[in-house]
Coordinates of C-alpha atoms in Angstrom, one line a residue:
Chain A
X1 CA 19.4 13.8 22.4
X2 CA 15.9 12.1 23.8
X3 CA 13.1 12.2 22.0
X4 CA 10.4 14.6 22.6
X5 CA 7.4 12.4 21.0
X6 CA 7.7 8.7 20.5
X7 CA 5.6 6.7 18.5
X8 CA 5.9 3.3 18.4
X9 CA 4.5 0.7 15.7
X10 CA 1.1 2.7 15.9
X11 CA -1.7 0.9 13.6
X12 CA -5.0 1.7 13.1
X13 CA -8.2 0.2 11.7
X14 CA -11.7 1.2 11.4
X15 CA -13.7 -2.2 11.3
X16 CA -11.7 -4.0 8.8
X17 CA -10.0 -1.1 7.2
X18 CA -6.3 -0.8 8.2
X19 CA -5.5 3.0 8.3
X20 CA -2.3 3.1 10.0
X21 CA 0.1 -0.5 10.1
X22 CA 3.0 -0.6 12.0
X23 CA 4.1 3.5 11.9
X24 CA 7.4 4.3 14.2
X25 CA 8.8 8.0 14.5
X26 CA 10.5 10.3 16.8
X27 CA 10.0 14.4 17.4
X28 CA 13.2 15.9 18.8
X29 CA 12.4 19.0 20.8
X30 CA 13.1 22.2 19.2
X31 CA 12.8 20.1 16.0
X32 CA 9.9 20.3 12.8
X33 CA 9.3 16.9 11.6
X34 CA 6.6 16.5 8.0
X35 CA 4.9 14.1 7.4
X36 CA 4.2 14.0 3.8
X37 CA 2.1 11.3 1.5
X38 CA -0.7 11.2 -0.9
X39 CA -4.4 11.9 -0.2
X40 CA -5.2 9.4 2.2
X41 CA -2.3 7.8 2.9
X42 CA -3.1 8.1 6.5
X43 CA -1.5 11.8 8.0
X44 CA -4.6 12.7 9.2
X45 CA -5.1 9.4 11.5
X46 CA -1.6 9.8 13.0
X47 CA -3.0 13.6 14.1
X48 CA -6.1 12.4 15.5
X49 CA -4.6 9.5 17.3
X50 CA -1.9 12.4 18.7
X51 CA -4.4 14.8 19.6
X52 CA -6.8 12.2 21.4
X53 CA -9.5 11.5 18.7
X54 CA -8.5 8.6 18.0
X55 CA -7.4 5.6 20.0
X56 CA -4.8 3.3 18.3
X57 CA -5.6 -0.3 17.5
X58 CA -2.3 -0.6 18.8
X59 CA 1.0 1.0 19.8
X60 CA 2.2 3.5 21.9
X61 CA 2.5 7.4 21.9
X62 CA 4.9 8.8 24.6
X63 CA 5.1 12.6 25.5
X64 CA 8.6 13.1 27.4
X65 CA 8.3 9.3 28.3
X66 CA 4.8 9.0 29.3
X67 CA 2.3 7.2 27.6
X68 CA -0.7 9.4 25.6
X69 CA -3.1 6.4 24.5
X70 CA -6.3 6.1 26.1
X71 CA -6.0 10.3 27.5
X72 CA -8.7 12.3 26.2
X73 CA -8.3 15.1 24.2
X74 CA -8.6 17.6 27.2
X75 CA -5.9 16.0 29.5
X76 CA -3.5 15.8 26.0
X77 CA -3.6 19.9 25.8
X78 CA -3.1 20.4 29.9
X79 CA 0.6 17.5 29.2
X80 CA 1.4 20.2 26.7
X81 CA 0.1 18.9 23.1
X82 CA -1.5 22.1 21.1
X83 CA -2.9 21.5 17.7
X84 CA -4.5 23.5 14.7
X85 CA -7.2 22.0 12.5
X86 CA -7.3 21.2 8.7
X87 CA -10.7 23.1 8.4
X88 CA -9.7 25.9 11.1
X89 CA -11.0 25.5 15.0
X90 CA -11.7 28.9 16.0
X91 CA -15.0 30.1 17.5
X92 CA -16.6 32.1 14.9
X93 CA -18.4 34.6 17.2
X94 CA -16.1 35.2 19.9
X95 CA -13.1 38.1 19.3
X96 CA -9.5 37.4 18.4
X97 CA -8.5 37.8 21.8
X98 CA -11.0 35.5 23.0
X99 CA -9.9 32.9 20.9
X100 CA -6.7 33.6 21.9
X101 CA -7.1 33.7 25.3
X102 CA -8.8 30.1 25.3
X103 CA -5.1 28.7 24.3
X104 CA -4.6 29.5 28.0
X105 CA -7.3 27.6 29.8
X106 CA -5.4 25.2 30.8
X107 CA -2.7 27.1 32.7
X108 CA -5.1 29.4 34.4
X109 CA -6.2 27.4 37.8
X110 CA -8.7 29.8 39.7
X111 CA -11.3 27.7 40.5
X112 CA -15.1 27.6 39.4
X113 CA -16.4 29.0 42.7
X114 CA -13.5 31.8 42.4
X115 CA -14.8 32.5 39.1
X116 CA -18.5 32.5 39.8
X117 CA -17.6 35.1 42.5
X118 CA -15.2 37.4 40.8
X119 CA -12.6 36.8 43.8
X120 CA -9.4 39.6 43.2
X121 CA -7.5 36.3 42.3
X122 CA -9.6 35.8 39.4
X123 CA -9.6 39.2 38.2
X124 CA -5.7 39.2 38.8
X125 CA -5.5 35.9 36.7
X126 CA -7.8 37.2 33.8
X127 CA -5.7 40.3 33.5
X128 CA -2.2 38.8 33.6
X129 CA -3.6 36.2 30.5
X130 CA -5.1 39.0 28.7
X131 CA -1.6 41.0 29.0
X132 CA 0.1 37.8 28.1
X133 CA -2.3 37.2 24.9
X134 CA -1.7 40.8 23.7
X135 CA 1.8 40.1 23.7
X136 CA 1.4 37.7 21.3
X137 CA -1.2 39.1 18.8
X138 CA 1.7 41.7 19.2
X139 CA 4.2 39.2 17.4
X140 CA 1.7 38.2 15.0
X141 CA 1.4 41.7 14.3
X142 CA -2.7 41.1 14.9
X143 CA -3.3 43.6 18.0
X144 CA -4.9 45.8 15.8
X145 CA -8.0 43.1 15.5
X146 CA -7.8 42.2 18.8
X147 CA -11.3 43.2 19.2
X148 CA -12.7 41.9 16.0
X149 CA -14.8 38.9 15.6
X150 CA -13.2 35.8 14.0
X151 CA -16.0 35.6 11.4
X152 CA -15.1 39.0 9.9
X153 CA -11.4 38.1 9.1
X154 CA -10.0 37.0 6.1
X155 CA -8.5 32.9 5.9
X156 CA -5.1 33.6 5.6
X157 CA -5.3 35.4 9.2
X158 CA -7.5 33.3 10.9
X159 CA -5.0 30.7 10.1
X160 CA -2.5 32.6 11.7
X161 CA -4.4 33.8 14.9
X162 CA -5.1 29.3 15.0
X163 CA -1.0 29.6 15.4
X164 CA -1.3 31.8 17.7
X165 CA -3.1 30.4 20.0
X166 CA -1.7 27.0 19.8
X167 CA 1.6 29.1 21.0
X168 CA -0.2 30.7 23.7
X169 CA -1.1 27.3 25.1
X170 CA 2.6 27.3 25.7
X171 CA 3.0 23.9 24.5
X172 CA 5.9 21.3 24.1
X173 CA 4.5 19.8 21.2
X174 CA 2.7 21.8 18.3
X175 CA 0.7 19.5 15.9
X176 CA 0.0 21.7 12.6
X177 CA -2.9 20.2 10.0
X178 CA -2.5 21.6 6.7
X179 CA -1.3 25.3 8.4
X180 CA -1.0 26.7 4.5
X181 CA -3.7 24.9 2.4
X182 CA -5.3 27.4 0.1
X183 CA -3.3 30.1 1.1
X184 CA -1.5 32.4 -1.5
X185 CA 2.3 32.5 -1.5
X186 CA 2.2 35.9 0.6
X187 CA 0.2 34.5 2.8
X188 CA 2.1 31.0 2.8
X189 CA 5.1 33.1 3.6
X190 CA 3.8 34.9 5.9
X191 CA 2.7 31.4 8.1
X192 CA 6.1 29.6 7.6
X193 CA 7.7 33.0 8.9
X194 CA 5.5 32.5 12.2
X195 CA 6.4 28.8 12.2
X196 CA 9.5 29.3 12.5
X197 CA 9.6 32.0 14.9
X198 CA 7.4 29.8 17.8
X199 CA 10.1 27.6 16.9
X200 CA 13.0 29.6 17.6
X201 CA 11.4 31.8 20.6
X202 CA 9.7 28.5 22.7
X203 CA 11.5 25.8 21.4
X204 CA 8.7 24.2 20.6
X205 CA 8.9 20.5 18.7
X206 CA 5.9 20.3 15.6
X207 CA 4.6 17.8 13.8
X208 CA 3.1 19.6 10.5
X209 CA 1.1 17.7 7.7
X210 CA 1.2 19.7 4.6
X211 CA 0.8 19.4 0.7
X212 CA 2.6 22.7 0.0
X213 CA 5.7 20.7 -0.8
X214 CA 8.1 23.8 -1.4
X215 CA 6.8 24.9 2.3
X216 CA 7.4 21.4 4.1
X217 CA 11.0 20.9 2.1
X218 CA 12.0 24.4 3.0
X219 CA 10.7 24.7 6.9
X220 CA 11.6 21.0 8.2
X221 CA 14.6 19.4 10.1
X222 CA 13.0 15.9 9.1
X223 CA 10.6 14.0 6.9
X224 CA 8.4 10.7 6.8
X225 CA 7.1 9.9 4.1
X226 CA 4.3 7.5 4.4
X227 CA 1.5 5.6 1.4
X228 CA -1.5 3.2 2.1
X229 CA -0.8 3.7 5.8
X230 CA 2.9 2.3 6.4
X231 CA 6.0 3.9 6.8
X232 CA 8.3 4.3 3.3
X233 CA 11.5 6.5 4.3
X234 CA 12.2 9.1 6.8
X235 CA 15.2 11.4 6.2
X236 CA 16.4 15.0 6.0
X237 CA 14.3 17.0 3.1
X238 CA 17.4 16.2 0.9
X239 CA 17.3 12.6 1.3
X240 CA 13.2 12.5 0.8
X241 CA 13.6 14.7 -2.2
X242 CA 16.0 11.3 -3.7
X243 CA 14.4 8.5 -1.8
X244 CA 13.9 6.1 -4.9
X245 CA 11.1 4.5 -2.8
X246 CA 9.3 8.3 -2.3
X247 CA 9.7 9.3 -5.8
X248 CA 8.1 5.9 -6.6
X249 CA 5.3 6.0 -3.9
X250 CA 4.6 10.0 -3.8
X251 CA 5.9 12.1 -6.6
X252 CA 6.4 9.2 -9.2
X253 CA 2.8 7.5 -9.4
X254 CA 1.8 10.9 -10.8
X255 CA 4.0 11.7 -13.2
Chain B
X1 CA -49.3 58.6 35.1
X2 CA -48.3 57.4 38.5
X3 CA -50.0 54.4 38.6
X4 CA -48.8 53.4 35.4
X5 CA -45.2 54.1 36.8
X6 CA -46.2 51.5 39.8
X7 CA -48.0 49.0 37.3
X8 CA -44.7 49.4 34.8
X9 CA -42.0 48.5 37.8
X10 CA -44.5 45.8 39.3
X11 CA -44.2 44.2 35.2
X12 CA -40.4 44.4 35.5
X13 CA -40.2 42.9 38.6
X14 CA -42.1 40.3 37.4
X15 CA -40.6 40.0 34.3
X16 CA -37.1 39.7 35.4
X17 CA -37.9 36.8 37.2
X18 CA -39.3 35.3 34.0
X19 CA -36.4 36.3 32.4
X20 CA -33.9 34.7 35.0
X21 CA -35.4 31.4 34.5
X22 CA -35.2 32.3 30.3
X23 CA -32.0 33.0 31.0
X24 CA -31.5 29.6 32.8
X25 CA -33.6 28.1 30.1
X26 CA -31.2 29.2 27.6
X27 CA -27.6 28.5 28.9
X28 CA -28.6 25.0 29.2
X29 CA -29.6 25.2 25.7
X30 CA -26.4 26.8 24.4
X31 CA -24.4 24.4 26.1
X32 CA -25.9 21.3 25.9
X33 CA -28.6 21.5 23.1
X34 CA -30.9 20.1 25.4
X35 CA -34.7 22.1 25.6
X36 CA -35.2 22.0 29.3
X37 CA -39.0 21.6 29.9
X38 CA -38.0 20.9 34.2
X39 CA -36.3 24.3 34.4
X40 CA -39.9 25.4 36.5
X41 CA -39.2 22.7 38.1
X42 CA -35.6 23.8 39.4
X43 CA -37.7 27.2 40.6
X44 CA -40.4 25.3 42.4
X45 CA -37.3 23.2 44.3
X46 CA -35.4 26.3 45.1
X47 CA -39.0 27.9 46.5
X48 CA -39.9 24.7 48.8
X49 CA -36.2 24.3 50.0
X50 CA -36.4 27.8 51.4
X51 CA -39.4 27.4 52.8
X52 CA -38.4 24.7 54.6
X53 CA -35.1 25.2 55.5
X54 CA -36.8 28.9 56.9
X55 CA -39.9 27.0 58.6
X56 CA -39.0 24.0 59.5
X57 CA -35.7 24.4 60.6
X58 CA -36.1 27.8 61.6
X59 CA -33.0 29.2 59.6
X60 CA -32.4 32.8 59.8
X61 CA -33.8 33.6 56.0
X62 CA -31.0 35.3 54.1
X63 CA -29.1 31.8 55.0
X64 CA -32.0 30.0 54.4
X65 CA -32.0 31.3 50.2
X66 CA -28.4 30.9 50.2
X67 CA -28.7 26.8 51.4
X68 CA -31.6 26.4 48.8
X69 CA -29.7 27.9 46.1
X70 CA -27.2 25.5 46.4
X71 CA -29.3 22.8 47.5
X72 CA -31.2 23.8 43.8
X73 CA -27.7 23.9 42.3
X74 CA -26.8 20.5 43.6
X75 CA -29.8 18.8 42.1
X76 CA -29.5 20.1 38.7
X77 CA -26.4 18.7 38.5
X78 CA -27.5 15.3 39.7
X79 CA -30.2 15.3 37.2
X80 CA -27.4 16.3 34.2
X81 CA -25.2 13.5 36.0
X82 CA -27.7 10.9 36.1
X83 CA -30.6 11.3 33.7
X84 CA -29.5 13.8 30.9
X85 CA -26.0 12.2 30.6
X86 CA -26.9 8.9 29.4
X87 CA -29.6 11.3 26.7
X88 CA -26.4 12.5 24.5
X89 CA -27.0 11.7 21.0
X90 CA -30.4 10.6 21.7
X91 CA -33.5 12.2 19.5
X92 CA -34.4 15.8 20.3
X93 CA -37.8 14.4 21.4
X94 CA -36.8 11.2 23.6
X95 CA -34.7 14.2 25.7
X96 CA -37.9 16.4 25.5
X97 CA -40.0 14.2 27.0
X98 CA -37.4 13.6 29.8
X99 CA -37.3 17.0 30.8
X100 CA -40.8 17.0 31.2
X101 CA -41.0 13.7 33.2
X102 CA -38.7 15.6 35.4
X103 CA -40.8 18.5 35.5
X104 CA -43.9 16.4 37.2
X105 CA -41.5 14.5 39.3
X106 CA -40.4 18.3 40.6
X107 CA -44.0 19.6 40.9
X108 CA -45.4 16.5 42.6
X109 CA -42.8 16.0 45.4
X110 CA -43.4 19.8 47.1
X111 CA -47.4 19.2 46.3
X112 CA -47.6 15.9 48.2
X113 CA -45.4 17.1 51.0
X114 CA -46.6 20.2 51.6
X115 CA -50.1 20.2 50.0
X116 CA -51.7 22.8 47.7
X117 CA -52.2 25.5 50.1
X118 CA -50.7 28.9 49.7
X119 CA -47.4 29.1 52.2
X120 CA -46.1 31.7 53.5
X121 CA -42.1 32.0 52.8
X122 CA -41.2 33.7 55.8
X123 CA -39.2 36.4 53.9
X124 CA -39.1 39.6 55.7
X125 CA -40.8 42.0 52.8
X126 CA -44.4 41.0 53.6
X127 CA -47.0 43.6 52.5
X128 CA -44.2 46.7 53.2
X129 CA -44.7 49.5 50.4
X130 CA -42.0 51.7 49.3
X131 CA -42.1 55.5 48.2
X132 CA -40.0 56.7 45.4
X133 CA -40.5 59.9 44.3
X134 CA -44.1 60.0 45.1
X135 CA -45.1 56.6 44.0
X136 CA -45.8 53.6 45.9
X137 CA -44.2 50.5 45.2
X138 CA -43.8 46.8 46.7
X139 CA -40.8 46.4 48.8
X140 CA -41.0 43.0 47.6
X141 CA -41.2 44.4 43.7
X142 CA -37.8 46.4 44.4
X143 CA -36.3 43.4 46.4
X144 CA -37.1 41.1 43.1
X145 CA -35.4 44.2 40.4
X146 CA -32.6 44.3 42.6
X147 CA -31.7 40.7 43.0
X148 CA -33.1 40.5 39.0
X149 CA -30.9 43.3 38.4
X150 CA -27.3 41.7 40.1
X151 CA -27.7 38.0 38.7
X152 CA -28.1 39.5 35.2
X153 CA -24.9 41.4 35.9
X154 CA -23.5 38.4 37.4
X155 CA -24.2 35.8 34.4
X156 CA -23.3 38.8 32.3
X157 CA -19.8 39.3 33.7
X158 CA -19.4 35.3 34.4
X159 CA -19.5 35.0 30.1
X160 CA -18.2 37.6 29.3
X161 CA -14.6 37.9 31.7
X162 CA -13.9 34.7 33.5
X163 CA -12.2 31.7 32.1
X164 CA -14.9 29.1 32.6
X165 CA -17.4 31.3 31.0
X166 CA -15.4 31.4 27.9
X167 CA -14.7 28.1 28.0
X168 CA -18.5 27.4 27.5
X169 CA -18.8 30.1 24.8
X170 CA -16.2 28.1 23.0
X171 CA -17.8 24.9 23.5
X172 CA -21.1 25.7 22.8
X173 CA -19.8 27.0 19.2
X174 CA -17.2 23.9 18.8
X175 CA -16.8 21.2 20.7
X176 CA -13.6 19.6 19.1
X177 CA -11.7 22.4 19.1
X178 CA -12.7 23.5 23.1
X179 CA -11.4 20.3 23.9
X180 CA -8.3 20.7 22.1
X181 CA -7.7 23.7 24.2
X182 CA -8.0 21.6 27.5
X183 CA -11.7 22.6 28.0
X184 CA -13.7 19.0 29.4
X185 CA -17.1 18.7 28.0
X186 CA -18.4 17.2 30.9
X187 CA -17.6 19.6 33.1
X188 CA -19.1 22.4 30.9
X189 CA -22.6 20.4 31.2
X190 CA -22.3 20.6 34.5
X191 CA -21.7 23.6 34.6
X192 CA -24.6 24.9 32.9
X193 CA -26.8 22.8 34.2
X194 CA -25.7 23.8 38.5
X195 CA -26.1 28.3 36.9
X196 CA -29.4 27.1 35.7
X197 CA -30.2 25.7 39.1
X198 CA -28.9 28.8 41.2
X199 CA -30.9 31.2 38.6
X200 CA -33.8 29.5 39.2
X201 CA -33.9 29.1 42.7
X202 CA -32.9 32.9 43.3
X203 CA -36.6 33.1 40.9
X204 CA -38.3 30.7 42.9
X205 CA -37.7 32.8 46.0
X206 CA -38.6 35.9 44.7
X207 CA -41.7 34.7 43.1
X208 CA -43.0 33.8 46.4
X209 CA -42.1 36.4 48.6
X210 CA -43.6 39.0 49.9
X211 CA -47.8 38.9 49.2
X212 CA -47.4 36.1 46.6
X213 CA -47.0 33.2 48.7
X214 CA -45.9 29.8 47.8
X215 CA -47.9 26.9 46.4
X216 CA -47.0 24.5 43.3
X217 CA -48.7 26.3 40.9
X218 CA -45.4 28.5 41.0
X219 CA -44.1 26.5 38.5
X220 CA -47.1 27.8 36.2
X221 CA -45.9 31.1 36.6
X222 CA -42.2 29.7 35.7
X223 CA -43.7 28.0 32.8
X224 CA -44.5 31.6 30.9
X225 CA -40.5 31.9 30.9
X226 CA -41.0 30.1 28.0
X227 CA -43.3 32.8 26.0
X228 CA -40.4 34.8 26.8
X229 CA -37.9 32.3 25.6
X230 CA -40.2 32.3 22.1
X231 CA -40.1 36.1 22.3
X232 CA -36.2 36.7 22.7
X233 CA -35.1 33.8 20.8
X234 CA -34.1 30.5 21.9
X235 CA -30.6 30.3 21.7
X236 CA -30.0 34.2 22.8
X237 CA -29.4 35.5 26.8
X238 CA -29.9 39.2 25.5
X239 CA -33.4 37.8 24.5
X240 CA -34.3 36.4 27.6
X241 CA -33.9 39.2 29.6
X242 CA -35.8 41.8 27.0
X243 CA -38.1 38.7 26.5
X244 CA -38.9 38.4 30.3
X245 CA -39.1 42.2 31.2
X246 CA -41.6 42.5 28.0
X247 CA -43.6 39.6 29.2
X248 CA -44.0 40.9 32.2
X249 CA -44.9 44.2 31.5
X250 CA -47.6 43.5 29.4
X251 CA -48.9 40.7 31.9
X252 CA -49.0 43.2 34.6
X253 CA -50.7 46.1 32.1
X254 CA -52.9 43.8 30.9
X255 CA -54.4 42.8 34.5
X256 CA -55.4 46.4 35.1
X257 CA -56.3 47.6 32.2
X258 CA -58.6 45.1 31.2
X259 CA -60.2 45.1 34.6
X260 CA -60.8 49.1 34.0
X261 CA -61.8 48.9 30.2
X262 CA -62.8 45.7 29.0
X263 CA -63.8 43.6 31.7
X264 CA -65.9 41.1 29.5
X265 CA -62.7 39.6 28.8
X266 CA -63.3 38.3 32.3
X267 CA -60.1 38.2 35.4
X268 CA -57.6 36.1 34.1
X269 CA -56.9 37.4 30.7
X270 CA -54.0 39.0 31.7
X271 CA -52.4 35.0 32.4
X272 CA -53.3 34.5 28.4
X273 CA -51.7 37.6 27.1
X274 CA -48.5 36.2 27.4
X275 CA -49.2 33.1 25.5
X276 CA -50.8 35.3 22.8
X277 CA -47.7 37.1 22.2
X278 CA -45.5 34.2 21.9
X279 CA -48.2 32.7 19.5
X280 CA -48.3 36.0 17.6
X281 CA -44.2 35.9 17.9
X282 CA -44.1 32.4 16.8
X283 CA -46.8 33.5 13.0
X284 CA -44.4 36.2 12.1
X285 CA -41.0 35.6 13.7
X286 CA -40.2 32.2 15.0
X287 CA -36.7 32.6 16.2
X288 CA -37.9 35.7 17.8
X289 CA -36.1 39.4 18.3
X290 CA -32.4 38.1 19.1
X291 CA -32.2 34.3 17.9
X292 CA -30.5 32.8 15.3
X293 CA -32.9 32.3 12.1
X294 CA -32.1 28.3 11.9
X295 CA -32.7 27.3 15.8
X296 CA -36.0 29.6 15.4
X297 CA -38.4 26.7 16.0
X298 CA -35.6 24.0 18.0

């Protein structure tokens, strides 16, 4: 089977800091790879550089075979890459549907000037996106609040309307930061549940970064572990769980 | 009771206008952060390009707005292209003091070209009156509510409905995460910059229609969109336009009823009031009726 994502040798530095040497992986579609490691260990630096933030020092990042490094962040969501954000990135003041809807900007192509004069192509676009979005909220079980502000919601569910519209981007790849972090285990429930379903309705391959360890071992095909920025195993959640090198690096050090 | 009817829609007309360019004034804010001192600038281009697309060319005149609008619209993107690109991340004040270098450049062109004489647009309103019900009323003053009227609805339902008018939204509350959704910050810029344009050259226009004439000292007339602005609050288009209209209307209430009662506060108080009230506005409540507390004072 090809790979969906490759990522080859990727290394990072900021000024003389190395925060990424020399880290290789492969996403599967249909298939929900971890990464996992301590507090700093460098998962957040592999995201960015995914999602266009950050431009490797060197390496390569392939989507379906074509090389990602040097796009910006804008051209990386139209190829198909959707992401959620460690500290939530919704718009506070704009509605659920709103938000939603944004997920879709990319594959709505009226033009400006259509737009600017409300042409019945436009109006036809907008409606068949909004129908589209409530289809989703309706999956999420979140129609209800279609209306509501963002800033009025509680956590747990702005998390899950972030999931929602990274599906409604319809995207190949789905990069999840931290999807559970100070959530409840209702709540964390609640997310994996939704995880999973994107998974099995789109297909869609993900890349999540959690330290909800009962979460990432129960919801994902594969794991890389990584400390200090380099690779140290990569293997089913069984084989992590043993890795001698993990225990050692990850779970040991603290014990 | 009639005339204050005809002095109250004379204010609105003339407080829409000064809420259009507010309005301007403000999305280029949201969307860029940048406080736009050339916006009366962008009016005064869209007034002179009319003109002389009407005069000199001898353009029938509903096509000869249309050209200037875009002609207005063009150059406000060149300046966000050129000059106010290279200003990201560059101290509030530096960028200030830009837009205000651009403002002079704007007002000094039209003067030396055309000189300081009053022009005549060549609009077909001229000194026509209407009748509504009785009372008398500017066909240029209903012209100006009208086209006031449909480009507030316009912006209105451009933000609210269409893509790229959520795609601002979003990007004017978070950057990162618009992009992450495929929206290109350059673009939005742009953006915001060209409505600003078309908004104030559909203003510029109207200002000088009908018995108003056109000189340059139209963009002193644009520059009390910003006791408006002050009024409404910086960062909010609901302000503008209830900013503008109250400007307006208490410009135009002032004129006459100072004349009539108090004429030792001599014939131009009414150009003062405005500045009064955004003075007064800015002692009690400096991010004004509809602005976000922490932006009050930008």
């Amino acid at each position: 089977m090809t790979s969906l994502l490759e990522v080859r040798d990727l290394s990072v530095s900021f000024g003389g800091v190395k925060a990424l040497s020399g880290v290789s992986f492969d996403v599967k579609a249909g298939e929900i790879f971890s990464i996992i490691g301590p507090n700093g260990a460098g998962k957040t630096t592999i995201f960015n550089c995914l999602s266009g933030l950050y431009r490797p020092t060197a390496g390569a990042i392939r989507l379906e075979g074509r090389d990602l490094v040097g796009l910006p962040p804008k051209d990386l969501a139209t190829l198909g890459i959707a992401r959620t954000f460690q500290n939530l990135g919704l718009f506070e003041h704009l509605t659920v549907m709103e938000n939603v809807l944004l997920g879709r900007h990319h594959l709505m192509a009226t033009s400006l000037l259509g737009n600017a004069l409300r042409l019945r192509s436009t109006v036809r676009e907008e409606r068949e996106n909004r129908a589209r979005v409530s289809e989703i909220l309706e999956i999420f079980s979140l129609a209800r609040e279609a209306d509501t502000p963002i800033g009025v919601l509680p956590y747990g569910v702005r998390k899950l309307i972030e999931i929602a519209r990274a599906l409604a981007m319809e995207p190949k790849l789905l990069l999840l930061d931290e999807p559970v972090a100070g959530m409840n285990h209702e709540e964390t429930h609640r997310i994996s549940e939704a995880i999973l379903d994107v998974r099995r309705r789109h297909g869609t391959g993900m890349v999540l970064v959690e330290h909800d360890m009962r979460m990432v071992m129960t919801i994902s095909d594969r794991l890389m572990a990584i400390d200090f920025g380099q690779h140290v195993a990569t293997g089913t959640p069984h084989e992590i769980q043993n890795d001698p090198r993990v225990i050692e690096a990850y779970l040991g050090r603290a014990a | 009771m009639s005339e204050l009817i005809q002095l109250v829609i004379g204010g609105l007309s003339l407080g829409s206008m000064y809420a259009l360019i507010a309005l301007g004034f403000v999305v280029v804010y949201k969307s860029t952060g940048v406080l736009n001192f050339a916006q009366g600038g962008l009016v005064l281009c869209g007034a002179y390009f009319c003109y002389a697309l009407r005069n000199a060319l001898g353009l029938p005149f509903a096509l000869a707005v249309l050209l200037a609008v875009l002609g207005t619209a063009l150059v406000a993107v060149l300046i966000e292209r050129v000059v106010m690109r290279r200003m990201i991340g560059k101290p509030v004040f530096a960028v200030i003091m830009i837009t205000w270098g651009l403002l002079i450049i704007l007002e000094q062109v039209p003067a030396a070209v055309w000189g300081y004489d009053l022009l005549a647009l060549g609009d077909p309103w001229g000194m026509g009156m209407a009748g509504i019900g009785g009372v008398q009323v500017l066909e240029v003053d209903l012209w100006t509510l009208g086209v006031g009227a449909a480009v507030m609805l316009a912006v209105y339902l451009f933000f609210a409905r269409s893509r790229w008018g959520l795609a601002m939204r979003a990007s004017a509350l978070d950057q990162e995460a618009a992009m992450a959704q495929g929206v290109s910050p350059g673009l939005v810029f742009a953006l915001a910059w060209a409505i600003a344009g078309v908004i104030a050259a559909l203003a510029g226009v109207m200002l000088s229609g009908g018995v108003r004439g056109l000189s340059p000292e139209l963009s002193l007339i644009a520059l009390r969109a910003f006791p408006a602005i002050i009024l409404g609050g910086m960062d909010s288009p609901v302000g503008a336009v209830v900013g503008g209209l109250a400007i307006g209307v208490a410009e135009v209430l002032t004129a006459s009823y100072v004349a009539q009662h108090a004429p030792f506060l001599g014939q131009n108080f009414h150009l003062v009031m405005p500045y009064l009230l955004m003075t007064a506005f800015l002692l009690v409540r400096p991010y004004g009726m509809f602005g976000t507390k922490a932006v009050g004072r930008g």
